[in-house]
XYZ file of C-alpha atoms in Angstrom:
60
model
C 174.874 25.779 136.861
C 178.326 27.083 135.102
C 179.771 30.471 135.259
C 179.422 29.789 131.508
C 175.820 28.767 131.317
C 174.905 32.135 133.617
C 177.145 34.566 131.136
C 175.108 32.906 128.166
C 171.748 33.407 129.060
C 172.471 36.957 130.380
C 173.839 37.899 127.348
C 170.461 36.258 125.632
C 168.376 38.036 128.145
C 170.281 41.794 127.403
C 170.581 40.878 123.391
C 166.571 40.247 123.573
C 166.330 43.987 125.621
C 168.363 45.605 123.737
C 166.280 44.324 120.046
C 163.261 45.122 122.274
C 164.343 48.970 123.219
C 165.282 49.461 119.567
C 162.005 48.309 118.166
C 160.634 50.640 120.680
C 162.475 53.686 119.851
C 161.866 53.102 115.976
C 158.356 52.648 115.851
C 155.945 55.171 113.759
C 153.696 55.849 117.588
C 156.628 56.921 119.056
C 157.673 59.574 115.968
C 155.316 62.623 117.440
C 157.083 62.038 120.796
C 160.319 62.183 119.668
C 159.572 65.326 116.973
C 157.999 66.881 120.084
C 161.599 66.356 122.567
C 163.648 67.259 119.647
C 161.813 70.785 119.597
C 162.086 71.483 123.083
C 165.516 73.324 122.776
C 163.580 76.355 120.854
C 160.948 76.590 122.891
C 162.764 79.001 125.522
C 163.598 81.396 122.464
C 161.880 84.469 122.670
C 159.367 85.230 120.468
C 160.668 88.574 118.427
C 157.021 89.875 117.883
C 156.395 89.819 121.751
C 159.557 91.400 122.093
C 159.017 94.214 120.118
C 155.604 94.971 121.073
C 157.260 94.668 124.907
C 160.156 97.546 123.516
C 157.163 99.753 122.134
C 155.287 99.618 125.686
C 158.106 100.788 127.468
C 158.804 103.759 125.068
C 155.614 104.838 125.626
């Protein structure tokens, strides 16, 4: 086979994974996933109510 013919079907076989991962990202099962990861970051927030029930403890 030619350097040519190699480069071409590689670049078929990464076109057809790339279309494949994209399909994949954008499909409605994966949308709860994806809400879910793109709440993580608040997660570690504290919660105020906890903290000021935590402040009234330690007053006491």
């Amino acid at each position: 086979m030619e350097f040519a013919t190699l480069h071409s079907i590689l670049t078929l076989i990464l076109f057809v994974s790339f279309v494949a991962f994209v399909i994949w990202a954008y499909s409605k099962k994966r949308k709860p996933d994806f809400d879910e990861a793109a709440n993580l970051v608040f997660d570690d927030e504290p919660d105020p109510k906890k903290q000021h029930s935590k402040r009234e403890s330690e007053h006491e």
